[in-house]
């Protein structure tokens, strides 16, 4: 699970189509694999994050930089693991929480939208200051299943 520090919700791949925040499911729930992620180091400090249910990779929209709308770009699934859009760095801070950074858009981070605790809250790419932030919507725990 990739669980948000501020809300306790986890990254969920809804219908194989969008990454969203959702209440953490129990391991015996038939839909739990939509919330399970396989984090694979691909080179140096870069990782891919693959969903266990759909086998697609967490990605960001390729058009984000071109349209200068990356401040609210959603994380989404992709089948292309070699794309820089599907590469992330994971930085830990002193509190042992993780900060997911896009390797494609410098200075952008994985963030839960607007303190949303509701199921279906979008997870987006946002600007931030790095792992030293106290912005809990940008801090995550990686939780073993």
Backbone as a printed PyTorch tensor [residue, N CA C, xyz], in Angstrom:
tensor([[[  0.8450,  -1.1790,   0.0000],
         [  0.0000,   0.0000,   0.0000],
         [  0.8900,   1.2420,   0.0000]],

        [[  0.4150,   2.2990,  -0.6250],
         [  1.0450,   3.6130,  -0.5260],
         [  0.0140,   4.4840,   0.1810]],

        [[  0.2850,   4.7860,   1.4510],
         [ -0.7110,   5.4190,   2.3210],
         [ -0.3310,   6.8570,   2.6460]],

        [[ -1.2990,   7.7680,   2.4880],
         [ -1.0690,   9.1810,   2.7630],
         [ -0.9860,   9.4350,   4.2610]],

        [[ -0.0190,  10.2510,   4.6720],
         [  0.1830,  10.5660,   6.0870],
         [ -0.9740,  11.4010,   6.6370]],

        [[ -1.4350,  12.3700,   5.8570],
         [ -2.4460,  13.3030,   6.3460],
         [ -3.8310,  12.7190,   6.4990]],

        [[ -4.2030,  11.7960,   5.6270],
         [ -5.5830,  11.3050,   5.6210],
         [ -5.7210,   9.8240,   5.9530]],

        [[ -4.6570,   9.0560,   5.7930],
         [ -4.7340,   7.6160,   6.0050],
         [ -5.2770,   6.8600,   4.8090]],

        [[ -5.7060,   7.5810,   3.7690],
         [ -6.1840,   6.9050,   2.5660],
         [ -4.9920,   6.3730,   1.7770]],

        [[ -5.2550,   5.4400,   0.8790],
         [ -4.1890,   4.8180,   0.0970],
         [ -4.3980,   5.0780,  -1.3870]],

        [[ -3.3280,   4.8940,  -2.1630],
         [ -3.4290,   4.9980,  -3.6230],
         [ -4.2050,   3.7940,  -4.1300]],

        [[ -5.2150,   4.0550,  -4.9230],
         [ -6.1180,   3.0300,  -5.4400],
         [ -6.2330,   3.2550,  -6.9420]],

        [[ -6.1770,   2.1880,  -7.7230],
         [ -6.3520,   2.3210,  -9.1670],
         [ -7.7830,   1.9250,  -9.5060]],

        [[ -8.6380,   2.9220,  -9.6720],
         [-10.0670,   2.6930,  -9.9030],
         [-10.3090,   2.2040, -11.3270]],

        [[-10.9090,   1.0580, -11.4540],
         [-11.3070,   0.4920, -12.7470],
         [-10.1400,   0.4530, -13.7320]],

        [[ -8.9230,   0.4250, -13.2180],
         [ -7.7520,   0.3950, -14.0870],
         [ -7.5330,   1.6760, -14.8540]],

        [[ -8.2430,   2.7590, -14.4800],
         [ -8.2240,   3.9710, -15.2890],
         [ -7.6850,   5.2140, -14.6030]],

        [[ -7.8130,   5.3200, -13.2790],
         [ -7.3390,   6.5380, -12.6170],
         [ -6.8160,   6.2130, -11.2280]],

        [[ -5.7590,   6.9190, -10.8480],
         [ -5.1970,   6.7630,  -9.5120],
         [ -5.9460,   7.7160,  -8.5960]],

        [[ -6.4400,   7.1830,  -7.4840],
         [ -7.2450,   7.9940,  -6.5690],
         [ -6.9390,   7.6050,  -5.1250]],

        [[ -7.3400,   8.4720,  -4.1990],
         [ -7.2660,   8.1500,  -2.7850],
         [ -8.5020,   7.3510,  -2.3980]],

        [[ -8.3320,   6.3570,  -1.5430],
         [ -9.4540,   5.5060,  -1.1550],
         [ -9.1570,   4.9110,   0.2210]],

        [[-10.1940,   4.5870,   0.9660],
         [-10.0090,   3.9170,   2.2590],
         [ -9.2670,   2.6070,   2.0480]],

        [[ -8.3700,   2.3000,   2.9540],
         [ -7.5770,   1.0800,   2.8330],
         [ -8.4690,  -0.1450,   2.9960]],

        [[ -8.3930,  -1.0440,   2.0270],
         [ -9.1820,  -2.2760,   2.0520],
         [ -8.4580,  -3.3480,   2.8730]],

        [[ -9.2170,  -4.3060,   3.3730],
         [ -8.6420,  -5.4560,   4.0720],
         [ -8.0500,  -6.4120,   3.0340]],

        [[ -7.0780,  -7.2030,   3.4320],
         [ -6.4210,  -8.1110,   2.4920],
         [ -7.3530,  -9.1820,   1.9360]],

        [[ -8.4610,  -9.4880,   2.6190],
         [ -9.4030, -10.4890,   2.1120],
         [-10.4660,  -9.8820,   1.1930]],

        [[-10.4120,  -8.5790,   0.9580],
         [-11.3480,  -7.9050,   0.0480],
         [-10.9540,  -8.2470,  -1.3930]],

        [[-11.9020,  -8.6680,  -2.2440],
         [-11.5780,  -9.0330,  -3.6240],
         [-10.9650,  -7.8810,  -4.4420]],

        [[-11.1860,  -6.6370,  -4.0260],
         [-10.6610,  -5.4940,  -4.7760],
         [ -9.3690,  -4.9230,  -4.1890]],

        [[ -8.7940,  -5.5980,  -3.2000],
         [ -7.6010,  -5.0540,  -2.5460],
         [ -6.4280,  -4.9030,  -3.5130]],

        [[ -6.3380,  -5.7420,  -4.5360],
         [ -5.1820,  -5.6480,  -5.4430],
         [ -5.1490,  -4.3330,  -6.2170]],

        [[ -6.2710,  -3.6020,  -6.2730],
         [ -6.2680,  -2.2680,  -6.8850],
         [ -5.4830,  -1.2800,  -6.0220]],

        [[ -5.2150,  -1.6500,  -4.7700],
         [ -4.4860,  -0.7840,  -3.8430],
         [ -3.0690,  -1.2750,  -3.5550]],

        [[ -2.6980,  -2.3720,  -4.1540],
         [ -1.3600,  -2.9250,  -3.9380],
         [ -0.4530,  -2.5150,  -5.0870]],

        [[  0.7410,  -2.0620,  -4.7460],
         [  1.6820,  -1.5220,  -5.7320],
         [  3.0270,  -2.2210,  -5.5910]],

        [[  3.6210,  -2.5320,  -6.7100],
         [  4.9360,  -3.1610,  -6.7420],
         [  5.9330,  -2.0760,  -7.1390]],

        [[  6.8560,  -1.7810,  -6.2440],
         [  7.8320,  -0.7160,  -6.4780],
         [  9.1370,  -1.3760,  -6.9080]],

        [[  9.5970,  -1.0340,  -8.1160],
         [ 10.7580,  -1.6870,  -8.7120],
         [ 11.8230,  -0.6430,  -9.0450]],

        [[ 13.0400,  -0.8610,  -8.5440],
         [ 14.1470,   0.0360,  -8.9050],
         [ 14.5600,  -0.2840, -10.3410]],

        [[ 14.6220,   0.7460, -11.1970],
         [ 15.0090,   0.5280, -12.5860],
         [ 16.4230,   1.0100, -12.8710]],

        [[ 16.8420,   2.0780, -12.2370],
         [ 18.2300,   2.5160, -12.3340],
         [ 18.4770,   3.6130, -11.3090]],

        [[ 19.6780,   3.6180, -10.7540],
         [ 20.0880,   4.6140,  -9.7620],
         [ 18.9870,   4.7970,  -8.7140]],

        [[ 18.4310,   5.9960,  -8.6290],
         [ 17.3800,   6.2880,  -7.6500],
         [ 16.0000,   6.3440,  -8.2870]],

        [[ 15.8360,   5.7710,  -9.4690],
         [ 14.5430,   5.8090, -10.1600],
         [ 13.8050,   4.4860,  -9.9880]],

        [[ 12.4890,   4.6160,  -9.8120],
         [ 11.6320,   3.4550,  -9.5990],
         [ 10.4270,   3.5280, -10.5290]],

        [[  9.8620,   2.3610, -10.8130],
         [  8.5270,   2.3070, -11.3950],
         [  7.6030,   1.8110, -10.2890]],

        [[  6.3360,   2.1970, -10.4020],
         [  5.3310,   1.7950,  -9.4180],
         [  4.2030,   1.1260, -10.2000]],

        [[  4.1010,  -0.2050, -10.0710],
         [  3.1500,  -0.9840, -10.8670],
         [  2.0060,  -1.4820, -10.0010]],

        [[  0.7930,  -1.3640, -10.5180],
         [ -0.3870,  -1.8220,  -9.7950],
         [ -0.5150,  -3.3390,  -9.9050]],

        [[ -0.8060,  -3.9870,  -8.7790],
         [ -0.9040,  -5.4440,  -8.7420],
         [ -2.1170,  -5.9700,  -9.5070]],

        [[ -3.2170,  -5.2190,  -9.5420],
         [ -4.4220,  -5.6910, -10.2210],
         [ -4.2960,  -5.5690, -11.7410]],

        [[ -3.9010,  -4.4070, -12.2180],
         [ -3.9270,  -4.1460, -13.6580],
         [ -2.5800,  -4.3550, -14.3410]],

        [[ -1.5080,  -4.4590, -13.5570],
         [ -0.1370,  -4.5500, -14.0800],
         [  0.2530,  -3.3230, -14.9030]],

        [[ -0.4200,  -2.2030, -14.6850],
         [ -0.0350,  -0.9510, -15.3320],
         [  0.8000,  -0.1350, -14.3520]],

        [[  1.5380,   0.8300, -14.8920],
         [  2.4650,   1.6320, -14.1020],
         [  1.8820,   2.9970, -13.7950]],

        [[  2.1670,   3.5070, -12.5920],
         [  1.7480,   4.8590, -12.2470],
         [  2.5310,   5.8210, -13.1330]],

        [[  1.8390,   6.7490, -13.7350],
         [  2.3730,   7.6060, -14.7810],
         [  1.7790,   8.9950, -14.6000]],

        [[  2.3050,   9.9800, -15.2990],
         [  1.6580,  11.2870, -15.3690],
         [  1.3560,  11.5970, -16.8200]],

        [[  0.4340,  12.4970, -17.0450],
         [  0.0030,  12.8060, -18.4030],
         [  1.1210,  13.4760, -19.1820]],

        [[  1.4140,  12.9520, -20.3710],
         [  2.4970,  13.4840, -21.1940],
         [  2.2590,  14.9280, -21.5940]],

        [[  1.0210,  15.3420, -21.6870],
         [  0.7090,  16.7020, -22.1260],
         [  0.9090,  17.7360, -21.0310]],

        [[  1.1790,  17.3040, -19.8140],
         [  1.2110,  18.2320, -18.6780],
         [  2.1640,  19.3940, -18.8900]],

        [[  3.4090,  19.1220, -19.2430],
         [  4.3970,  20.1890, -19.3910],
         [  4.0760,  21.0610, -20.5970]],

        [[  3.5990,  20.4350, -21.6440],
         [  3.2970,  21.1760, -22.8670],
         [  2.1980,  22.2020, -22.6580]],

        [[  1.2520,  21.8820, -21.8140],
         [  0.1230,  22.7800, -21.5940],
         [  0.2610,  23.5980, -20.3070]],

        [[  1.3860,  23.4520, -19.6190],
         [  1.6490,  24.2100, -18.3880],
         [  0.5420,  24.0460, -17.3470]],

        [[ -0.0770,  22.8830, -17.3280],
         [ -1.1400,  22.6470, -16.3450],
         [ -0.7270,  21.5640, -15.3590]],

        [[  0.5680,  21.3510, -15.2010],
         [  1.0350,  20.2560, -14.3650],
         [  0.7390,  20.4430, -12.8950]],

        [[  0.3710,  21.6390, -12.4740],
         [  0.0520,  21.8360, -11.0620],
         [ -1.1440,  20.9930, -10.6360]],

        [[ -1.9680,  20.5900, -11.5660],
         [ -3.1350,  19.7780, -11.2120],
         [ -3.2280,  18.5400, -12.0900]],

        [[ -2.1100,  18.0830, -12.6170],
         [ -2.1000,  16.9010, -13.4640],
         [ -2.3240,  15.6570, -12.6220]],

        [[ -3.2140,  14.8010, -13.0640],
         [ -3.5090,  13.5660, -12.3340],
         [ -2.4470,  12.5190, -12.5880]],

        [[ -2.2080,  11.7010, -11.5870],
         [ -1.4480,  10.4770, -11.8010],
         [ -2.3980,   9.5170, -12.5140]],

        [[ -1.8810,   8.7070, -13.4310],
         [ -2.7300,   7.8090, -14.2090],
         [ -1.9770,   6.5120, -14.5030]],

        [[ -2.6720,   5.4740, -14.9670],
         [ -1.9950,   4.2280, -15.3030],
         [ -1.4080,   4.2650, -16.7110]],

        [[ -0.3570,   3.4720, -16.9330],
         [  0.2850,   3.3850, -18.2390],
         [  0.8520,   1.9800, -18.4050]],

        [[  0.9200,   1.4990, -19.6240],
         [  1.5190,   0.1930, -19.8870],
         [  3.0100,   0.3060, -20.1950]],

        [[  3.5220,   1.5280, -20.3370],
         [  4.8980,   1.7450, -20.7710],
         [  5.8240,   2.0120, -19.5880]],

        [[  6.4980,   0.9800, -19.0960],
         [  7.3780,   1.1620, -17.9430],
         [  8.6700,   1.8790, -18.2830]],

        [[  9.0560,   1.9260, -19.5520],
         [ 10.3210,   2.5600, -19.9170],
         [ 10.1860,   4.0700, -20.0770]],

        [[  8.9810,   4.5700, -20.1040],
         [  8.7560,   6.0040, -20.2530],
         [  9.2270,   6.7560, -19.0170]],

        [[  9.8570,   7.9190, -19.2150],
         [ 10.2390,   8.7780, -18.0860],
         [  9.0050,   9.2360, -17.3170]],

        [[  7.8530,   9.2290, -17.9570],
         [  6.6180,   9.6180, -17.2810],
         [  6.2450,   8.6280, -16.1840]],

        [[  6.7630,   7.4150, -16.2820],
         [  6.4430,   6.3690, -15.3100],
         [  7.5970,   6.1350, -14.3350]],

        [[  8.5080,   7.0920, -14.2310],
         [  9.6500,   6.9660, -13.3210],
         [  9.4850,   7.9150, -12.1450]],

        [[  9.8270,   7.4370, -10.9740],
         [  9.6760,   8.1920,  -9.7330],
         [ 10.9290,   8.0490,  -8.8920]],

        [[ 11.2220,   9.0510,  -8.0960],
         [ 12.2150,   8.8920,  -7.0410],
         [ 11.4550,   8.8930,  -5.7220]],

        [[ 11.9770,   8.1720,  -4.7740],
         [ 11.3380,   8.0770,  -3.4630],
         [ 12.3440,   8.5820,  -2.4410]],

        [[ 12.0220,   9.6810,  -1.8140],
         [ 12.9180,  10.3020,  -0.8370],
         [ 12.3290,  10.1320,   0.5610]],

        [[ 13.1540,   9.6880,   1.4790],
         [ 12.7130,   9.5660,   2.8750],
         [ 13.1660,  10.7850,   3.6490]],

        [[ 12.3960,  11.1320,   4.6620],
         [ 12.8140,  12.2260,   5.5420],
         [ 13.1230,  11.6640,   6.9270]],

        [[ 13.4090,  12.5210,   7.8640],
         [ 13.7720,  12.0730,   9.2110],
         [ 12.6320,  11.3770,   9.9420]],

        [[ 11.4010,  11.6080,   9.5120],
         [ 10.2420,  10.9660,  10.1390],
         [  9.9070,   9.6320,   9.4890]],

        [[ 10.7670,   9.1790,   8.5950],
         [ 10.6080,   7.9080,   7.8820],
         [  9.3350,   7.8590,   7.0490]],

        [[  8.9820,   9.0040,   6.4970],
         [  7.8890,   9.0330,   5.5300],
         [  8.5010,   9.2240,   4.1510]],

        [[  7.7630,   8.8750,   3.1290],
         [  8.2680,   8.9400,   1.7610],
         [  7.6890,  10.1370,   1.0310]],

        [[  8.4600,  10.6250,   0.0890],
         [  8.0810,  11.7530,  -0.7430],
         [  8.2960,  11.2930,  -2.1690]],

        [[  7.2390,  11.1140,  -2.9520],
         [  7.3470,  10.6210,  -4.3200],
         [  7.5470,  11.7890,  -5.2670]],

        [[  8.6280,  11.7530,  -6.0320],
         [  8.9830,  12.8380,  -6.9310],
         [  8.9320,  12.3480,  -8.3660]],

        [[  8.3010,  13.1190,  -9.2410],
         [  8.3010,  12.7920, -10.6590],
         [  9.6970,  13.0330, -11.2150]],

        [[ 10.2350,  12.0870, -11.9920],
         [ 11.5400,  12.3150, -12.6120],
         [ 11.3990,  13.0880, -13.9130]],

        [[ 10.1790,  13.2280, -14.4090],
         [  9.9580,  13.9170, -15.6780],
         [  9.7780,  15.4140, -15.4830]],

        [[  9.0790,  15.8060, -14.4490],
         [  8.8450,  17.2240, -14.1700],
         [  9.5490,  17.5920, -12.8690]],

        [[ 10.6970,  18.2270, -12.9710],
         [ 11.4780,  18.5780, -11.7810],
         [ 10.6560,  19.4550, -10.8400]],

        [[ 10.7870,  19.1930,  -9.5530],
         [ 10.0990,  20.0010,  -8.5490],
         [  8.6340,  19.6700,  -8.3810]],

        [[  8.1950,  18.5300,  -8.9160],
         [  6.7890,  18.1430,  -8.7870],
         [  6.6830,  16.8510,  -7.9920]],

        [[  5.5870,  16.7330,  -7.2560],
         [  5.4570,  15.6630,  -6.2860],
         [  4.0600,  15.0720,  -6.2960]],

        [[  3.9800,  13.8550,  -5.8020],
         [  2.7400,  13.0960,  -5.6920],
         [  1.9590,  13.6600,  -4.5090]],

        [[  0.7490,  14.1470,  -4.7370],
         [  0.0030,  14.8240,  -3.6800],
         [ -1.4640,  14.4180,  -3.7090]],

        [[ -2.0650,  14.3230,  -2.5440],
         [ -3.4970,  14.0800,  -2.4410],
         [ -4.1980,  15.4260,  -2.5360]],

        [[ -5.2400,  15.5030,  -3.3040],
         [ -5.9050,  16.7720,  -3.6130],
         [ -6.7320,  17.3090,  -2.4480]],

        [[ -6.4890,  18.5440,  -2.0540],
         [ -7.3650,  19.3630,  -1.2050],
         [ -7.8200,  18.7090,   0.0990]],

        [[ -6.9290,  18.0450,   0.8150],
         [ -7.2680,  17.4000,   2.0930],
         [ -8.4170,  16.4060,   1.9510]],

        [[ -8.5960,  15.8800,   0.7590],
         [ -9.7100,  14.9790,   0.5160],
         [ -9.5840,  13.6680,   1.2570]],

        [[-10.5650,  13.3580,   2.0510],
         [-10.6080,  12.0740,   2.7400],
         [-11.6770,  11.1760,   2.1350]],

        [[-12.4210,  11.7060,   1.1880],
         [-13.4840,  10.9340,   0.5460],
         [-12.8840,   9.9150,  -0.4160]],

        [[-13.5340,   8.7640,  -0.5380],
         [-13.1290,   7.8030,  -1.5510],
         [-13.2690,   8.4530,  -2.9180]],

        [[-12.2590,   8.2880,  -3.7510],
         [-12.2830,   8.8800,  -5.0820],
         [-11.5460,  10.2040,  -5.1810]],

        [[-10.9740,  10.7020,  -4.0690],
         [-10.2090,  11.9510,  -4.1160],
         [ -9.0360,  11.7800,  -5.0670]],

        [[ -8.8500,  12.7470,  -5.9680],
         [ -7.7970,  12.5680,  -6.9560],
         [ -6.4120,  12.7300,  -6.3490]],

        [[ -5.4970,  11.9600,  -6.9000],
         [ -4.0830,  12.0870,  -6.5720],
         [ -3.4530,  12.7660,  -7.7700]],

        [[ -2.7040,  13.8100,  -7.5020],
         [ -2.1880,  14.6270,  -8.5920],
         [ -0.7060,  14.9160,  -8.4050]],

        [[ -0.1320,  15.5100,  -9.4150],
         [  1.2530,  15.9450,  -9.3760],
         [  1.2230,  17.4300,  -9.0460]],

        [[  1.9920,  17.8380,  -8.0600],
         [  1.9330,  19.2070,  -7.5560],
         [  3.3420,  19.6950,  -7.2910]],

        [[  3.5270,  20.9970,  -7.1790],
         [  4.8510,  21.4890,  -6.8200],
         [  5.0240,  21.4200,  -5.3110]],

        [[  6.2660,  21.3330,  -4.8630],
         [  6.5390,  21.2440,  -3.4400],
         [  7.9920,  21.5480,  -3.1460]],

        [[  8.3680,  21.4020,  -1.8770],
         [  9.7280,  21.7690,  -1.4860],
         [ 10.6340,  20.5730,  -1.2510]],

        [[ 10.1180,  19.3960,  -1.2010],
         [ 10.9480,  18.2190,  -0.9960],
         [ 10.6060,  17.4810,   0.2830]],

        [[ 11.4230,  16.4810,   0.6280],
         [ 11.1150,  15.6200,   1.7630],
         [ 11.0550,  16.3310,   3.1080]],

        [[ 11.6090,  17.5290,   3.2110],
         [ 11.5650,  18.2620,   4.4800],
         [ 10.2200,  18.9530,   4.7070]],

        [[  9.3110,  18.8390,   3.7580],
         [  8.0060,  19.4920,   3.8800],
         [  7.2360,  18.9790,   5.0970]],

        [[  6.3800,  19.8250,   5.6350],
         [  5.4440,  19.3610,   6.6570],
         [  4.0410,  19.2670,   6.0650]],

        [[  3.9470,  19.3590,   4.7430],
         [  2.6770,  19.2570,   4.0260],
         [  2.2890,  17.7800,   3.9450]],

        [[  1.3860,  17.3630,   4.8190],
         [  1.0700,  15.9450,   4.9560],
         [  0.4140,  15.3250,   3.7350]],

        [[ -0.1630,  16.1280,   2.8590],
         [ -0.7700,  15.5580,   1.6560],
         [  0.2900,  15.0860,   0.6660]],

        [[  1.5490,  15.5080,   0.8660],
         [  2.6390,  15.1000,  -0.0150],
         [  3.5580,  14.0660,   0.6350]],

        [[  3.1760,  13.5760,   1.7960],
         [  3.9880,  12.5800,   2.4990],
         [  3.2460,  11.2490,   2.5600]],

        [[  3.9850,  10.1670,   2.3770],
         [  3.3950,   8.8400,   2.2340],
         [  4.1830,   7.8140,   3.0340]],

        [[  3.4930,   6.7630,   3.4570],
         [  4.1290,   5.5690,   4.0080],
         [  3.9860,   4.4830,   2.9560]],

        [[  5.0280,   3.7020,   2.7820],
         [  4.9170,   2.4930,   1.9760],
         [  4.6850,   1.3700,   2.9810]],

        [[  3.5040,   0.7410,   2.8990],
         [  3.0630,  -0.2510,   3.8860],
         [  3.0510,  -1.6330,   3.2380]],

        [[  3.7480,  -2.5690,   3.8470],
         [  3.7330,  -3.9450,   3.3230],
         [  2.3530,  -4.5680,   3.4940]],

        [[  1.9620,  -5.3530,   2.4970],
         [  0.6580,  -6.0290,   2.5550],
         [  0.7310,  -7.2430,   3.4550]]])
